[in-house]
Amino acid sequence: MKSPVYVPIVKGKLYDVMAVGALSSQERNITKPLIETMPINPKKPAIDEHVHKFCQYIRKHVPLGELFVDFYGLMPDACASDGTNATIFGYQLLKGLGRYATPVYGLERNDELWISLKDVVASFNKGFAFRLRRDDLAEDLVDETWSSIVERSAQMGLKEEAVDLILDFASLPDADTAGIEEAVISFFFHNPRVRRYRNIVVAASSALRTVGDVEKDGVSEVLRSELHLWSRLWHDMPDDVKPIYGDYGVIHPDFSDIGPNKYMNAKIRYTVGDKIVYFRGHGLLHPVKDYNQYYDLAKKVVTDIRYRTRKYSFGDSYIDDCARKLGKPGAPGTWVRADMNHHVTYAAEQVDRLVKVFSSLPNPADAAALLTAV
């Protein structure tokens, strides 16, 4: 495929992966999701089973289309039952299932894996992606980071044209991203060959970790600061070094897969313009079990003027069905699938449109206003 316009970072849980699988071919053709493993539940530390389940989710629900896969949730030194490093074991299993993807790895992980990764990368023949964290772009580490990228690429026998750089800033603490913009631009200009790399993705997230600050049974909006960050970087960089937009959908980067707790709240997250709108309900399990509240939440979404109609995406049809009470009210997992599917559909379409408009925009200062358009 040509370069994607959007790289959503997706948790390797069943309903999150299903959200990607439910994308239309139009959106799927312009996205390259990065699916990452969740950390292993310490109460069920069976590595083989954990990795098998993750790979089967991908094989079954995302069998086609370009994909990044990162076994990020595994401890760098974790091993499968046969003694193979768990990350290498995962890529071998994925290949054995016939699902080829671009391998992803970070500089801060197990240094002993790079030789083994060379064989993995060669067998997949999909290139390779370095996933860089905020610390990798610190001013006093930039030269070291570039040296490591060049060294590891050579070790795997890769030229820049087969290498992607994913600059993952994870959760954004506030809307002021000036420091991040500075760090990214500085990082780019430290290597005059940066334009040779296949894709450069800038990813971050403003998604809430909890809805504790949203009024119970109320509605609140959160600014998608990552969209504004990407837009400013896009206009600040030369034509041959344009960043690709990435985010975590509607899921907080540090989401913990501990499982439901008795104080969790019902919620529907709906992306419009440069906002994520949170429709919060109340306790699902406490003081009494109340899944039927999703019917009322869905009704709030479809009666909001910004709702896109049921034909827009799988997620939108799910919301509309629930508002009409055409089935069960759903549960947190099924609503993750709906929320994420709508978001990825919307973001892919939005960024694709923005890139085309940006290219002919006479005044870059006008770009911010375009991000708010619903």
Short mmCIF file of C-alpha atoms in Angstrom, two decimals:
data_model
loop_
_atom_site.label_atom_id
_atom_site.label_comp_id
_atom_site.label_asym_id
_atom_site.label_seq_id
_atom_site.Cartn_x
_atom_site.Cartn_y
_atom_site.Cartn_z
CA MET A 1 0.00 0.00 0.00
CA LYS A 2 1.02 3.63 -0.32
CA SER A 3 1.66 5.46 2.93
CA PRO A 4 -1.37 5.35 5.26
CA VAL A 5 -3.00 8.59 6.34
CA TYR A 6 -3.75 7.29 9.83
CA VAL A 7 -2.21 4.87 12.34
CA PRO A 8 -4.56 4.06 15.24
CA ILE A 9 -2.86 2.31 18.16
CA VAL A 10 -5.21 -0.46 19.26
CA LYS A 11 -5.17 -2.56 22.42
CA GLY A 12 -4.97 -6.29 21.69
CA LYS A 13 -8.27 -7.11 23.40
CA LEU A 14 -11.10 -8.90 21.63
CA TYR A 15 -13.53 -6.03 21.14
CA ASP A 16 -10.83 -3.49 20.29
CA VAL A 17 -9.51 -5.77 17.56
CA MET A 18 -13.06 -6.43 16.36
CA ALA A 19 -13.54 -2.67 15.99
CA VAL A 20 -10.74 -2.65 13.40
CA GLY A 21 -12.18 -5.70 11.68
CA ALA A 22 -15.52 -3.92 11.26
CA LEU A 23 -14.04 -1.01 9.28
CA SER A 24 -15.27 -0.50 5.74
CA SER A 25 -12.80 -1.23 2.93
CA GLN A 26 -12.62 2.50 2.17
CA GLU A 27 -11.29 3.36 5.64
CA ARG A 28 -9.24 0.18 5.94
CA ASN A 29 -7.33 1.03 2.76
CA ILE A 30 -6.02 4.30 4.21
CA THR A 31 -5.23 3.10 7.74
CA LYS A 32 -2.47 0.91 9.10
CA PRO A 33 -3.45 0.02 12.68
CA LEU A 34 -0.82 -0.81 15.27
CA ILE A 35 -2.17 -3.61 17.46
CA GLU A 36 -0.31 -4.15 20.73
CA THR A 37 -0.51 -6.95 23.28
CA MET A 38 -1.90 -6.21 26.70
CA PRO A 39 0.25 -6.98 29.75
CA ILE A 40 -0.23 -10.48 31.12
CA ASN A 41 -2.64 -10.82 34.02
CA PRO A 42 -0.42 -11.72 37.01
CA LYS A 43 -3.17 -14.07 38.20
CA LYS A 44 -2.98 -15.96 34.90
CA PRO A 45 0.68 -15.76 33.85
CA ALA A 46 0.46 -18.34 31.04
CA ILE A 47 2.55 -16.66 28.33
CA ASP A 48 1.88 -19.19 25.57
CA GLU A 49 -1.88 -18.92 26.05
CA HIS A 50 -1.75 -15.12 26.20
CA VAL A 51 0.23 -14.85 22.96
CA HIS A 52 -1.89 -17.50 21.19
CA LYS A 53 -5.09 -15.65 22.06
CA PHE A 54 -3.68 -12.33 20.80
CA CYS A 55 -2.52 -13.81 17.49
CA GLN A 56 -5.82 -15.61 16.98
CA TYR A 57 -7.73 -12.36 17.53
CA ILE A 58 -5.74 -10.80 14.71
CA ARG A 59 -6.03 -13.80 12.39
CA LYS A 60 -9.78 -14.10 12.90
CA HIS A 61 -10.91 -10.48 13.08
CA VAL A 62 -8.28 -8.59 11.04
CA PRO A 63 -7.26 -11.16 8.42
CA LEU A 64 -6.60 -8.62 5.67
CA GLY A 65 -4.97 -5.24 5.22
CA GLU A 66 -1.70 -3.67 6.29
CA LEU A 67 -0.90 -3.87 9.98
CA PHE A 68 1.73 -3.07 12.58
CA VAL A 69 2.03 -5.60 15.41
CA ASP A 70 3.85 -4.88 18.67
CA PHE A 71 4.20 -7.41 21.51
CA TYR A 72 4.67 -4.41 23.77
CA GLY A 73 2.71 -5.82 26.71
CA LEU A 74 5.17 -8.68 27.21
CA MET A 75 8.12 -8.29 29.54
CA PRO A 76 11.29 -7.97 27.40
CA ASP A 77 12.83 -11.10 28.95
CA ALA A 78 9.64 -13.19 29.09
CA CYS A 79 9.92 -16.62 27.46
CA ALA A 80 7.45 -19.13 26.07
CA SER A 81 7.35 -22.67 27.44
CA ASP A 82 9.91 -23.85 24.87
CA GLY A 83 12.43 -21.21 26.00
CA THR A 84 11.93 -18.89 23.02
CA ASN A 85 11.70 -15.21 23.87
CA ALA A 86 7.97 -14.42 24.02
CA THR A 87 8.19 -11.57 21.50
CA ILE A 88 9.96 -13.74 18.93
CA PHE A 89 7.56 -16.59 19.75
CA GLY A 90 4.64 -14.25 19.00
CA TYR A 91 5.95 -13.19 15.61
CA GLN A 92 6.72 -16.79 14.68
CA LEU A 93 3.19 -17.81 15.66
CA LEU A 94 1.66 -14.95 13.69
CA LYS A 95 3.63 -15.95 10.60
CA GLY A 96 2.63 -19.58 11.11
CA LEU A 97 -1.01 -18.46 11.04
CA GLY A 98 -0.36 -16.80 7.69
CA ARG A 99 -0.87 -13.25 9.00
CA TYR A 100 2.00 -11.06 7.83
CA ALA A 101 2.53 -7.68 9.48
CA THR A 102 5.19 -5.05 10.06
CA PRO A 103 7.09 -5.91 13.28
CA VAL A 104 7.47 -3.14 15.86
CA TYR A 105 10.04 -2.81 18.63
CA GLY A 106 11.44 -0.11 20.92
CA LEU A 107 15.01 0.90 21.69
CA GLU A 108 14.50 0.62 25.45
CA ARG A 109 13.66 -3.08 25.41
CA ASN A 110 15.78 -6.27 25.27
CA ASP A 111 19.01 -5.51 23.37
CA GLU A 112 19.68 -9.21 22.88
CA LEU A 113 16.65 -9.58 20.59
CA TRP A 114 17.89 -7.58 17.61
CA ILE A 115 19.67 -10.51 15.95
CA SER A 116 16.53 -12.65 16.25
CA LEU A 117 14.41 -9.76 15.00
CA LYS A 118 16.51 -9.68 11.83
CA ASP A 119 15.19 -13.13 10.91
CA VAL A 120 11.63 -12.13 11.83
CA VAL A 121 11.78 -8.98 9.71
CA ALA A 122 13.24 -10.89 6.76
CA SER A 123 10.56 -13.60 6.95
CA PHE A 124 7.69 -11.09 7.06
CA ASN A 125 9.18 -8.88 4.33
CA LYS A 126 7.05 -5.95 5.52
CA GLY A 127 9.81 -3.67 6.75
CA PHE A 128 10.20 -2.67 10.38
CA ALA A 129 9.00 0.08 12.74
CA PHE A 130 10.93 1.67 15.60
CA ARG A 131 8.52 2.74 18.32
CA LEU A 132 10.07 5.71 20.07
CA ARG A 133 8.95 7.12 23.40
CA ARG A 134 9.07 10.68 24.71
CA ASP A 135 12.33 10.02 26.55
CA ASP A 136 14.01 8.92 23.31
CA LEU A 137 13.50 12.44 21.96
CA ALA A 138 14.97 14.27 24.97
CA GLU A 139 17.47 16.88 23.78
CA ASP A 140 20.42 15.18 25.45
CA LEU A 141 19.49 11.78 23.95
CA VAL A 142 18.56 12.64 20.37
CA ASP A 143 21.98 11.89 18.90
CA GLU A 144 22.13 8.60 20.79
CA THR A 145 18.62 7.71 19.58
CA TRP A 146 19.53 8.35 15.95
CA SER A 147 22.75 6.36 16.35
CA SER A 148 20.76 3.43 17.75
CA ILE A 149 18.22 3.60 14.90
CA VAL A 150 21.00 3.59 12.31
CA GLU A 151 22.92 0.81 14.08
CA ARG A 152 19.89 -1.45 14.60
CA SER A 153 18.67 -0.89 11.04
CA ALA A 154 22.06 -1.96 9.71
CA GLN A 155 22.02 -4.95 12.04
CA MET A 156 18.71 -6.04 10.46
CA GLY A 157 19.94 -5.30 6.96
CA LEU A 158 17.39 -2.54 6.40
CA LYS A 159 17.66 0.71 4.48
CA GLU A 160 15.68 3.78 5.54
CA GLU A 161 13.09 3.18 2.83
CA ALA A 162 11.96 0.00 4.63
CA VAL A 163 11.86 1.58 8.09
CA ASP A 164 9.01 3.41 9.83
CA LEU A 165 9.48 5.71 12.82
CA ILE A 166 6.57 5.84 15.27
CA LEU A 167 6.94 8.73 17.71
CA ASP A 168 4.56 7.69 20.47
CA PHE A 169 3.90 10.39 23.07
CA ALA A 170 1.13 8.34 24.72
CA SER A 171 -1.08 10.42 27.04
CA LEU A 172 -0.99 14.20 26.67
CA PRO A 173 -1.20 15.84 30.12
CA ASP A 174 -2.75 19.03 28.73
CA ALA A 175 -3.50 20.92 25.53
CA ASP A 176 -0.15 22.74 25.56
CA THR A 177 1.95 20.66 23.18
CA ALA A 178 4.61 23.28 22.37
CA GLY A 179 7.34 21.27 24.10
CA ILE A 180 6.45 18.15 22.13
CA GLU A 181 6.39 20.08 18.85
CA GLU A 182 9.86 21.43 19.63
CA ALA A 183 11.17 17.96 20.45
CA VAL A 184 9.79 16.46 17.23
CA ILE A 185 11.19 19.21 15.00
CA SER A 186 14.56 19.01 16.75
CA PHE A 187 14.58 15.24 16.31
CA PHE A 188 13.86 15.54 12.59
CA PHE A 189 16.56 18.13 11.99
CA HIS A 190 19.21 16.10 13.82
CA ASN A 191 19.31 13.71 10.87
CA PRO A 192 19.37 15.17 7.33
CA ARG A 193 18.41 11.72 6.00
CA VAL A 194 15.09 11.71 7.87
CA ARG A 195 13.21 12.27 4.61
CA ARG A 196 14.38 8.85 3.40
CA TYR A 197 12.38 6.94 6.01
CA ARG A 198 9.28 5.16 4.74
CA ASN A 199 6.77 6.67 7.17
CA ILE A 200 7.02 8.93 10.21
CA VAL A 201 4.05 8.68 12.56
CA VAL A 202 3.35 11.10 15.41
CA ALA A 203 0.91 9.53 17.87
CA ALA A 204 -0.58 10.70 21.17
CA SER A 205 -3.86 10.65 23.07
CA SER A 206 -6.14 12.96 25.04
CA ALA A 207 -8.63 10.21 25.89
CA LEU A 208 -9.71 10.15 29.52
CA ARG A 209 -8.49 7.40 31.81
CA THR A 210 -11.78 7.46 33.72
CA VAL A 211 -15.01 9.44 33.50
CA GLY A 212 -14.75 10.45 37.15
CA ASP A 213 -14.65 14.16 36.24
CA VAL A 214 -17.68 13.91 33.95
CA GLU A 215 -20.98 14.69 35.66
CA LYS A 216 -22.99 11.55 36.42
CA ASP A 217 -25.63 11.05 33.69
CA GLY A 218 -24.11 14.08 31.96
CA VAL A 219 -22.21 14.98 28.79
CA SER A 220 -18.70 16.41 28.50
CA GLU A 221 -16.16 17.10 25.74
CA VAL A 222 -12.41 16.58 25.61
CA LEU A 223 -10.20 18.38 23.10
CA ARG A 224 -8.25 16.06 20.81
CA SER A 225 -4.95 17.85 21.39
CA GLU A 226 -3.14 15.17 19.37
CA LEU A 227 -5.02 16.30 16.25
CA HIS A 228 -3.87 19.90 16.75
CA LEU A 229 -0.32 18.70 17.46
CA TRP A 230 -0.24 16.76 14.20
CA SER A 231 -1.74 19.67 12.23
CA ARG A 232 0.88 22.15 13.46
CA LEU A 233 3.71 19.72 12.77
CA TRP A 234 2.33 19.01 9.30
CA HIS A 235 2.51 22.71 8.44
CA ASP A 236 5.89 23.25 10.10
CA MET A 237 7.67 20.47 8.23
CA PRO A 238 8.90 20.48 4.60
CA ASP A 239 6.91 18.65 1.93
CA ASP A 240 9.11 15.56 2.02
CA VAL A 241 8.86 15.11 5.81
CA LYS A 242 5.13 15.20 6.51
CA PRO A 243 4.09 13.31 9.67
CA ILE A 244 1.31 10.73 9.63
CA TYR A 245 -1.42 11.11 12.24
CA GLY A 246 -1.69 8.54 15.03
CA ASP A 247 -3.77 8.22 18.19
CA TYR A 248 -5.16 5.66 20.63
CA GLY A 249 -8.75 6.02 19.52
CA VAL A 250 -10.97 6.59 22.55
CA ILE A 251 -8.88 4.40 24.88
CA HIS A 252 -6.37 5.82 27.36
CA PRO A 253 -2.81 4.63 26.54
CA ASP A 254 -2.35 3.23 30.05
CA PHE A 255 -5.61 1.30 30.10
CA SER A 256 -5.40 -1.62 32.51
CA ASP A 257 -7.13 -4.87 31.61
CA ILE A 258 -7.90 -5.84 35.17
CA GLY A 259 -11.54 -6.49 34.41
CA PRO A 260 -14.84 -4.98 35.55
CA ASN A 261 -15.11 -3.53 39.02
CA LYS A 262 -18.30 -2.89 40.87
CA TYR A 263 -17.92 0.89 40.59
CA MET A 264 -17.48 1.11 36.81
CA ASN A 265 -19.82 3.46 34.94
CA ALA A 266 -21.64 3.07 31.65
CA LYS A 267 -20.42 5.47 28.97
CA ILE A 268 -20.47 6.05 25.23
CA ARG A 269 -17.61 7.98 23.61
CA TYR A 270 -18.34 9.72 20.32
CA THR A 271 -15.74 11.54 18.20
CA VAL A 272 -16.74 14.70 16.31
CA GLY A 273 -14.49 17.45 14.92
CA ASP A 274 -11.60 17.98 17.32
CA LYS A 275 -13.50 16.59 20.33
CA ILE A 276 -14.30 13.29 22.00
CA VAL A 277 -17.77 13.62 23.50
CA TYR A 278 -18.38 11.57 26.65
CA PHE A 279 -21.95 10.51 27.37
CA ARG A 280 -21.69 9.25 30.93
CA GLY A 281 -24.26 7.14 32.70
CA HIS A 282 -23.95 5.83 36.24
CA GLY A 283 -22.85 2.66 38.00
CA LEU A 284 -23.31 -0.54 36.01
CA LEU A 285 -23.10 -2.88 38.97
CA HIS A 286 -23.47 -0.62 42.01
CA PRO A 287 -25.72 0.09 43.83
CA VAL A 288 -27.77 -2.16 41.53
CA LYS A 289 -27.07 -3.87 38.21
CA ASP A 290 -28.20 -1.51 35.42
CA TYR A 291 -27.11 -2.33 31.88
CA ASN A 292 -30.38 -0.98 30.48
CA GLN A 293 -29.07 2.56 30.97
CA TYR A 294 -27.20 2.08 27.67
CA TYR A 295 -30.56 2.45 25.90
CA ASP A 296 -30.92 5.99 27.27
CA LEU A 297 -27.28 6.85 26.60
CA ALA A 298 -27.60 5.71 22.98
CA LYS A 299 -30.76 7.82 22.63
CA LYS A 300 -28.77 10.85 23.80
CA VAL A 301 -26.14 10.19 21.14
CA VAL A 302 -28.52 9.77 18.19
CA THR A 303 -30.50 12.88 19.16
CA ASP A 304 -27.31 14.96 19.34
CA ILE A 305 -27.05 17.17 16.24
CA ARG A 306 -23.52 15.86 15.63
CA TYR A 307 -24.55 12.21 15.24
CA ARG A 308 -23.58 10.96 11.76
CA THR A 309 -26.55 8.61 11.01
CA ARG A 310 -26.54 4.83 11.29
CA LYS A 311 -25.06 4.32 7.82
CA TYR A 312 -21.81 6.06 8.73
CA SER A 313 -20.08 3.11 10.40
CA PHE A 314 -20.65 -0.16 12.19
CA GLY A 315 -20.35 1.72 15.48
CA ASP A 316 -23.02 4.22 14.46
CA SER A 317 -25.46 1.49 13.46
CA TYR A 318 -24.84 -0.23 16.81
CA ILE A 319 -25.64 3.01 18.65
CA ASP A 320 -28.83 3.51 16.63
CA ASP A 321 -29.97 -0.09 17.18
CA CYS A 322 -29.51 0.37 20.91
CA ALA A 323 -31.38 3.68 20.90
CA ARG A 324 -34.28 1.88 19.19
CA LYS A 325 -34.02 -1.02 21.68
CA LEU A 326 -33.60 -3.50 18.83
CA GLY A 327 -31.47 -5.85 20.90
CA LYS A 328 -29.65 -6.19 24.17
CA PRO A 329 -28.20 -3.02 25.71
CA GLY A 330 -24.64 -4.30 25.42
CA ALA A 331 -21.78 -4.27 27.90
CA PRO A 332 -18.47 -2.37 28.27
CA GLY A 333 -16.72 -4.60 25.73
CA THR A 334 -19.32 -4.25 22.98
CA TRP A 335 -19.37 -0.50 23.54
CA VAL A 336 -15.60 -0.32 23.14
CA ARG A 337 -16.09 -1.97 19.75
CA ALA A 338 -18.76 0.57 18.77
CA ASP A 339 -16.92 3.63 20.13
CA MET A 340 -13.58 2.62 18.60
CA ASN A 341 -15.08 1.68 15.24
CA HIS A 342 -16.79 5.05 14.92
CA HIS A 343 -13.64 6.87 16.01
CA VAL A 344 -11.28 5.10 13.61
CA THR A 345 -13.76 5.53 10.75
CA TYR A 346 -14.16 9.21 11.55
CA ALA A 347 -10.45 9.94 12.10
CA ALA A 348 -9.41 8.16 8.89
CA GLU A 349 -11.94 10.08 6.82
CA GLN A 350 -11.15 13.35 8.61
CA VAL A 351 -7.36 13.17 8.23
CA ASP A 352 -7.62 12.04 4.61
CA ARG A 353 -9.76 15.09 3.89
CA LEU A 354 -7.54 17.46 5.88
CA VAL A 355 -4.33 16.42 4.13
CA LYS A 356 -5.90 17.20 0.76
CA VAL A 357 -7.12 20.59 1.97
CA PHE A 358 -3.87 21.44 3.77
CA SER A 359 -1.92 21.02 0.54
CA SER A 360 -3.78 23.92 -1.06
CA LEU A 361 -4.32 26.11 2.00
CA PRO A 362 -2.98 29.62 1.30
CA ASN A 363 -2.61 30.48 4.99
CA PRO A 364 -1.54 27.68 7.38
CA ALA A 365 -2.99 29.71 10.26
CA ASP A 366 -6.44 28.79 8.96
CA ALA A 367 -5.81 25.08 9.53
CA ALA A 368 -6.97 25.03 13.16
CA ALA A 369 -10.48 26.08 12.18
CA LEU A 370 -10.74 23.13 9.80
CA LEU A 371 -10.13 20.65 12.62
CA THR A 372 -13.33 21.64 14.40
CA ALA A 373 -15.56 20.98 11.40
CA VAL A 374 -17.99 18.15 12.09
#
